[in-house]
Backbone as ProteinMPNN parsed JSONL, in Angstrom:
{"seq_chain_A": "XXXXXXXXXXXXXXXXXXXXXXXXXXXXXXXXXXXXXXXXXXXXXXXXXXXXXXXXXXXXXXXXXXXXXXXXXXXXXXXXXXXXXXXXXXXXXXXXXXXXXXXXXXX", "coords_chain_A": {"N_chain_A": [[88.327, 59.924, 32.847], [88.173, 62.51, 34.18], [87.002, 63.592, 32.583], [84.215, 62.513, 32.671], [83.123, 62.723, 34.63], [82.836, 65.308, 34.829], [81.098, 65.8, 32.223], [78.595, 64.467, 33.456], [78.026, 66.075, 35.549], [77.257, 68.647, 34.885], [75.05, 67.628, 33.183], [73.451, 66.87, 35.317], [73.1, 68.856, 36.268], [71.565, 70.765, 34.519], [69.655, 69.01, 33.868], [68.257, 69.466, 36.945], [68.089, 72.126, 36.464], [65.923, 71.951, 34.067], [63.422, 70.961, 36.104], [62.868, 73.064, 37.44], [62.239, 75.217, 35.444], [60.058, 74.095, 34.733], [58.458, 73.939, 36.813], [57.447, 76.448, 37.285], [55.471, 76.944, 35.113], [53.218, 75.102, 35.592], [50.098, 74.704, 34.546], [47.886, 76.18, 36.606], [45.008, 74.954, 38.62], [41.577, 74.981, 37.999], [39.556, 74.928, 40.725], [41.627, 75.409, 42.154], [42.895, 78.373, 41.515], [39.901, 79.528, 42.377], [40.548, 78.975, 44.715], [42.503, 80.521, 45.788], [41.003, 83.077, 44.896], [39.222, 83.933, 47.036], [41.231, 83.444, 48.955], [42.231, 85.855, 48.476], [39.903, 87.971, 49.451], [39.478, 87.329, 51.594], [41.062, 88.73, 53.021], [40.379, 91.624, 53.051], [37.853, 91.411, 54.158], [36.837, 92.628, 55.709], [38.118, 95.538, 55.609], [36.301, 96.353, 53.175], [33.859, 96.144, 53.894], [32.536, 93.802, 53.256], [30.072, 90.641, 53.463], [29.569, 88.277, 52.85], [30.941, 86.0, 50.865], [31.195, 83.532, 47.845], [33.005, 81.62, 45.399], [32.517, 79.995, 42.356], [33.895, 77.859, 40.737], [32.348, 76.088, 38.852], [30.245, 77.814, 37.812], [31.178, 79.797, 36.473], [31.577, 82.137, 38.003], [31.4, 85.145, 40.613], [30.285, 84.898, 43.325], [29.455, 87.776, 45.584], [28.045, 89.396, 48.489], [27.811, 92.768, 49.999], [28.298, 95.157, 51.813], [26.672, 98.22, 51.07], [27.649, 100.862, 51.426], [30.174, 100.977, 51.307], [32.776, 100.834, 48.437], [32.0, 99.854, 45.454], [33.411, 99.816, 43.344], [36.114, 100.159, 44.101], [36.551, 97.399, 45.287], [36.752, 95.931, 43.427], [38.867, 96.935, 41.38], [40.611, 96.596, 43.89], [40.848, 93.677, 42.956], [41.902, 93.059, 40.807], [43.945, 94.042, 40.836], [44.915, 92.099, 42.723], [44.778, 89.646, 41.45], [45.379, 87.296, 38.762], [44.719, 88.937, 35.681], [44.173, 87.068, 33.51], [42.83, 84.792, 35.113], [40.977, 86.27, 36.892], [39.206, 87.328, 34.589], [38.125, 85.009, 33.382], [35.81, 84.585, 35.053], [32.567, 85.9, 36.069], [30.472, 88.387, 37.502], [28.434, 88.282, 40.806], [27.58, 90.987, 42.581], [25.798, 91.488, 44.954], [24.545, 94.161, 47.207], [24.079, 95.473, 50.816], [22.636, 97.508, 52.638], [22.767, 98.115, 56.74], [20.373, 97.845, 57.733], [19.251, 95.868, 56.361], [18.07, 95.945, 53.496], [18.343, 94.761, 50.227], [19.877, 95.286, 47.32], [21.091, 95.991, 43.967], [23.374, 96.77, 42.383]], "CA_chain_A": [[87.636, 60.049, 33.874], [87.277, 63.651, 34.264], [85.154, 64.147, 31.601], [82.878, 61.584, 32.924], [82.411, 63.326, 36.083], [82.682, 66.651, 33.702], [79.708, 65.449, 31.961], [77.613, 64.024, 34.698], [78.007, 66.898, 36.769], [76.363, 69.35, 33.903], [73.706, 66.694, 32.653], [72.867, 66.88, 36.618], [72.742, 70.806, 36.588], [71.164, 70.59, 33.449], [68.137, 68.531, 34.663], [67.202, 69.976, 37.896], [67.378, 74.094, 35.836], [64.763, 72.072, 34.007], [62.278, 70.79, 36.983], [62.575, 74.456, 37.946], [62.123, 75.764, 34.909], [58.875, 74.052, 34.19], [57.41, 73.825, 37.767], [56.878, 77.553, 37.45], [54.932, 76.663, 34.197], [52.444, 74.303, 35.613], [48.95, 75.392, 35.008], [47.124, 76.035, 37.897], [43.434, 73.932, 38.183], [39.941, 76.202, 38.23], [40.099, 74.648, 41.952], [43.035, 76.87, 42.765], [42.103, 79.691, 40.821], [38.81, 79.886, 42.884], [40.559, 79.542, 46.068], [42.859, 82.329, 45.565], [39.996, 84.753, 44.654], [38.512, 83.709, 48.17], [41.917, 83.839, 49.917], [42.201, 87.436, 47.665], [38.46, 87.934, 50.003], [39.551, 87.041, 52.984], [41.704, 89.491, 53.338], [39.801, 92.546, 52.871], [36.974, 91.316, 54.136], [36.173, 93.851, 56.269], [38.125, 96.77, 54.939], [35.328, 96.254, 52.003], [32.473, 95.309, 54.044], [31.786, 92.054, 53.099], [28.822, 89.983, 54.212], [30.15, 86.946, 52.427], [31.052, 85.601, 49.121], [31.859, 82.412, 46.822], [33.264, 81.476, 44.047], [31.519, 78.488, 41.856], [34.366, 77.72, 39.423], [31.42, 75.334, 37.74], [29.683, 78.395, 36.643], [32.327, 80.544, 36.631], [31.153, 83.618, 38.852], [32.163, 85.089, 41.783], [29.24, 86.365, 44.241], [29.754, 88.947, 47.015], [27.486, 90.112, 49.426], [28.602, 93.536, 50.44], [27.947, 96.985, 52.391], [26.128, 99.276, 50.408], [28.209, 102.397, 51.935], [31.365, 100.831, 50.62], [32.547, 101.572, 46.997], [32.326, 98.49, 44.504], [34.628, 99.463, 42.211], [37.462, 99.841, 44.846], [37.416, 96.63, 45.907], [37.139, 95.633, 41.909], [40.359, 97.457, 41.696], [41.477, 95.842, 44.049], [40.644, 92.169, 42.973], [42.185, 93.482, 39.962], [45.626, 94.234, 41.415], [45.949, 90.839, 43.378], [44.739, 88.299, 40.987], [45.777, 87.732, 37.544], [43.495, 89.631, 35.045], [43.503, 86.131, 33.079], [42.089, 84.238, 36.292], [39.157, 87.041, 36.772], [38.517, 87.35, 32.821], [36.541, 84.137, 32.868], [34.538, 85.145, 35.839], [31.164, 86.465, 35.928], [30.488, 89.005, 39.189], [27.192, 89.182, 40.877], [27.351, 91.417, 43.497], [25.039, 92.677, 45.907], [24.555, 95.359, 47.997], [23.03, 95.541, 51.78], [22.331, 98.212, 54.024], [22.748, 97.452, 58.0], [18.779, 97.694, 58.256], [19.243, 94.047, 56.039], [17.577, 95.386, 52.765], [19.773, 94.295, 49.563], [20.452, 96.251, 45.983], [22.195, 95.757, 43.101], [24.446, 98.259, 41.98]], "C_chain_A": [[86.661, 61.607, 34.098], [86.631, 64.533, 33.491], [84.497, 63.095, 31.955], [82.045, 62.052, 33.944], [82.135, 64.56, 35.525], [80.839, 67.329, 33.897], [78.738, 65.154, 32.785], [77.224, 64.955, 35.546], [76.834, 68.212, 35.787], [75.201, 68.59, 33.328], [73.027, 66.819, 34.355], [72.207, 68.075, 36.591], [71.715, 71.148, 35.39], [69.131, 70.144, 34.015], [67.547, 69.364, 35.935], [67.353, 71.837, 37.476], [65.993, 73.196, 35.189], [63.2, 71.772, 34.537], [62.567, 72.232, 37.655], [61.501, 75.558, 37.554], [59.989, 75.453, 34.253], [58.231, 73.624, 35.362], [57.244, 75.497, 37.85], [55.576, 77.457, 35.665], [53.776, 76.014, 34.356], [51.316, 75.176, 35.462], [47.908, 75.441, 36.301], [45.259, 75.564, 37.398], [42.287, 74.934, 38.578], [39.672, 75.549, 40.291], [41.133, 75.651, 42.574], [42.776, 77.929, 42.486], [40.949, 80.659, 42.017], [39.415, 80.038, 44.304], [41.638, 80.384, 46.557], [42.407, 83.135, 45.528], [39.341, 84.443, 45.89], [39.641, 84.165, 48.563], [42.481, 85.501, 49.968], [40.879, 88.209, 48.801], [38.466, 88.425, 51.368], [40.136, 88.471, 53.92], [41.455, 90.917, 53.59], [38.302, 92.52, 53.421], [36.319, 92.144, 54.781], [36.887, 94.819, 56.382], [36.584, 97.149, 53.749], [33.574, 95.919, 52.788], [31.561, 94.329, 53.945], [31.509, 91.156, 54.209], [29.069, 88.627, 54.318], [30.419, 86.974, 51.061], [31.319, 84.018, 48.774], [31.991, 82.446, 45.868], [33.229, 80.126, 43.767], [32.887, 78.676, 40.977], [33.257, 76.924, 38.082], [30.579, 76.181, 37.038], [30.168, 79.558, 36.488], [32.068, 82.063, 37.564], [31.217, 83.782, 40.374], [30.872, 85.846, 42.512], [29.647, 86.509, 45.441], [28.538, 89.629, 46.911], [28.193, 91.225, 50.149], [27.95, 94.791, 50.692], [27.325, 98.084, 51.729], [26.609, 100.412, 51.044], [29.839, 102.197, 51.689], [31.112, 100.478, 48.895], [32.792, 99.277, 46.472], [33.433, 98.289, 43.639], [36.006, 99.692, 43.301], [37.858, 98.082, 45.293], [37.483, 95.381, 44.071], [38.711, 95.383, 41.164], [40.675, 96.567, 42.318], [41.929, 93.914, 44.025], [41.939, 92.346, 41.893], [43.777, 93.258, 39.627], [45.886, 93.094, 42.001], [45.891, 89.821, 42.764], [44.915, 88.481, 39.525], [44.314, 88.219, 36.962], [43.211, 88.435, 34.119], [42.406, 85.08, 33.405], [40.828, 85.021, 36.277], [38.275, 87.282, 35.381], [37.534, 86.419, 32.565], [35.677, 83.958, 34.01], [33.262, 86.129, 35.44], [31.108, 87.2, 37.395], [28.88, 89.046, 39.553], [27.507, 89.501, 42.344], [26.042, 92.49, 44.043], [24.995, 93.434, 46.837], [23.917, 95.416, 49.336], [23.516, 96.608, 52.605], [22.367, 97.377, 55.761], [21.394, 97.288, 57.975], [18.518, 96.465, 57.338], [18.679, 94.349, 54.519], [18.474, 95.669, 51.643], [18.499, 95.005, 48.23], [20.969, 95.347, 45.248], [22.558, 96.741, 42.697], [24.785, 97.731, 40.068]], "O_chain_A": [[85.461, 61.876, 34.161], [86.034, 65.606, 33.576], [84.038, 62.668, 30.896], [80.84, 61.927, 34.159], [80.999, 64.96, 35.778], [80.079, 68.075, 34.514], [77.801, 65.943, 32.66], [76.232, 64.813, 36.261], [75.709, 68.488, 36.204], [74.281, 69.331, 32.982], [71.797, 66.85, 34.338], [71.02, 68.292, 36.832], [70.988, 72.1, 35.673], [68.072, 70.699, 34.31], [66.425, 69.868, 35.869], [66.77, 72.687, 38.149], [64.916, 73.567, 35.657], [62.153, 72.057, 33.956], [62.278, 72.149, 38.848], [60.671, 76.255, 38.138], [59.138, 76.16, 33.713], [57.309, 72.843, 35.128], [56.7, 75.739, 38.927], [54.879, 78.466, 35.568], [53.02, 76.14, 33.392], [51.311, 76.264, 36.039], [47.274, 74.468, 36.71], [44.594, 75.753, 36.38], [42.361, 75.604, 39.607], [39.733, 76.562, 40.987], [41.07, 76.511, 43.453], [42.317, 78.621, 43.395], [41.025, 81.831, 42.386], [39.031, 80.933, 45.057], [41.617, 80.892, 47.678], [42.913, 84.17, 45.961], [38.279, 85.029, 45.684], [39.595, 85.388, 48.694], [42.93, 86.161, 50.905], [41.161, 89.405, 48.876], [37.907, 89.312, 52.012], [39.79, 88.986, 54.983], [42.256, 91.499, 54.323], [37.564, 93.478, 53.188], [35.171, 92.428, 54.438], [36.558, 95.426, 57.401], [36.037, 98.251, 53.723], [32.515, 95.579, 52.261], [30.415, 94.079, 54.317], [32.095, 90.891, 55.259], [28.931, 87.901, 55.303], [30.139, 87.873, 50.269], [31.708, 83.34, 49.725], [31.305, 83.17, 45.146], [33.669, 79.225, 44.481], [32.965, 79.789, 40.457], [33.317, 77.093, 36.865], [30.095, 75.837, 35.96], [29.347, 80.465, 36.345], [32.852, 82.989, 37.359], [31.122, 82.876, 41.202], [30.53, 87.017, 42.345], [30.093, 85.666, 46.219], [28.02, 90.206, 45.955], [29.117, 90.901, 50.896], [27.189, 95.37, 49.916], [27.795, 99.136, 52.163], [25.662, 101.165, 51.269], [30.641, 103.116, 51.854], [30.118, 100.116, 48.266], [33.304, 98.228, 46.862], [34.104, 97.318, 43.288], [37.01, 99.106, 42.897], [38.971, 97.614, 45.536], [38.148, 94.369, 43.847], [39.357, 94.442, 40.704], [41.075, 95.564, 41.727], [42.744, 93.215, 44.627], [42.975, 91.747, 42.181], [44.465, 92.7, 38.772], [47.076, 92.78, 41.966], [46.641, 88.9, 43.086], [44.682, 89.568, 38.997], [43.199, 88.039, 37.452], [42.046, 88.454, 33.724], [41.525, 84.606, 32.688], [39.785, 84.601, 35.776], [37.058, 87.38, 35.221], [36.501, 86.573, 31.913], [34.771, 83.131, 33.905], [33.233, 86.963, 34.535], [31.643, 86.66, 38.364], [28.095, 89.667, 38.837], [27.675, 88.635, 43.202], [25.59, 93.594, 43.739], [25.916, 93.091, 47.578], [22.714, 95.414, 49.076], [24.609, 96.621, 53.171], [22.022, 96.204, 55.901], [21.181, 96.132, 58.342], [17.423, 95.949, 57.561], [18.633, 93.302, 53.872], [19.308, 96.567, 51.757], [17.282, 95.159, 48.134], [21.281, 94.202, 45.577], [21.818, 97.724, 42.708], [25.483, 98.442, 39.346]]}, "name": "protein", "num_of_chains": 1, "seq": "XXXXXXXXXXXXXXXXXXXXXXXXXXXXXXXXXXXXXXXXXXXXXXXXXXXXXXXXXXXXXXXXXXXXXXXXXXXXXXXXXXXXXXXXXXXXXXXXXXXXXXXXXXX"}
């Protein structure tokens, strides 16, 4: 009886361990990836002078409207630190800079 109980406990522990390991391997779908990128942009909205942004997983484009006085390079560096490189690699970027007077330009 002790062998049966011991075997049952070992099987239960292995089952729980397997569930934990498999949970980490679940792939993130495209909507989750775009939501993650949007959350990162939400955190630095003021810091990088973002007027607006959108992530289209259908088109694989990140659209960003930002203050012309802010650094696009620093924003991109921040994104690559906060979001997995393989997630960002599937997107292209459409970044438009806008001055406080309202004129737009691309960099």
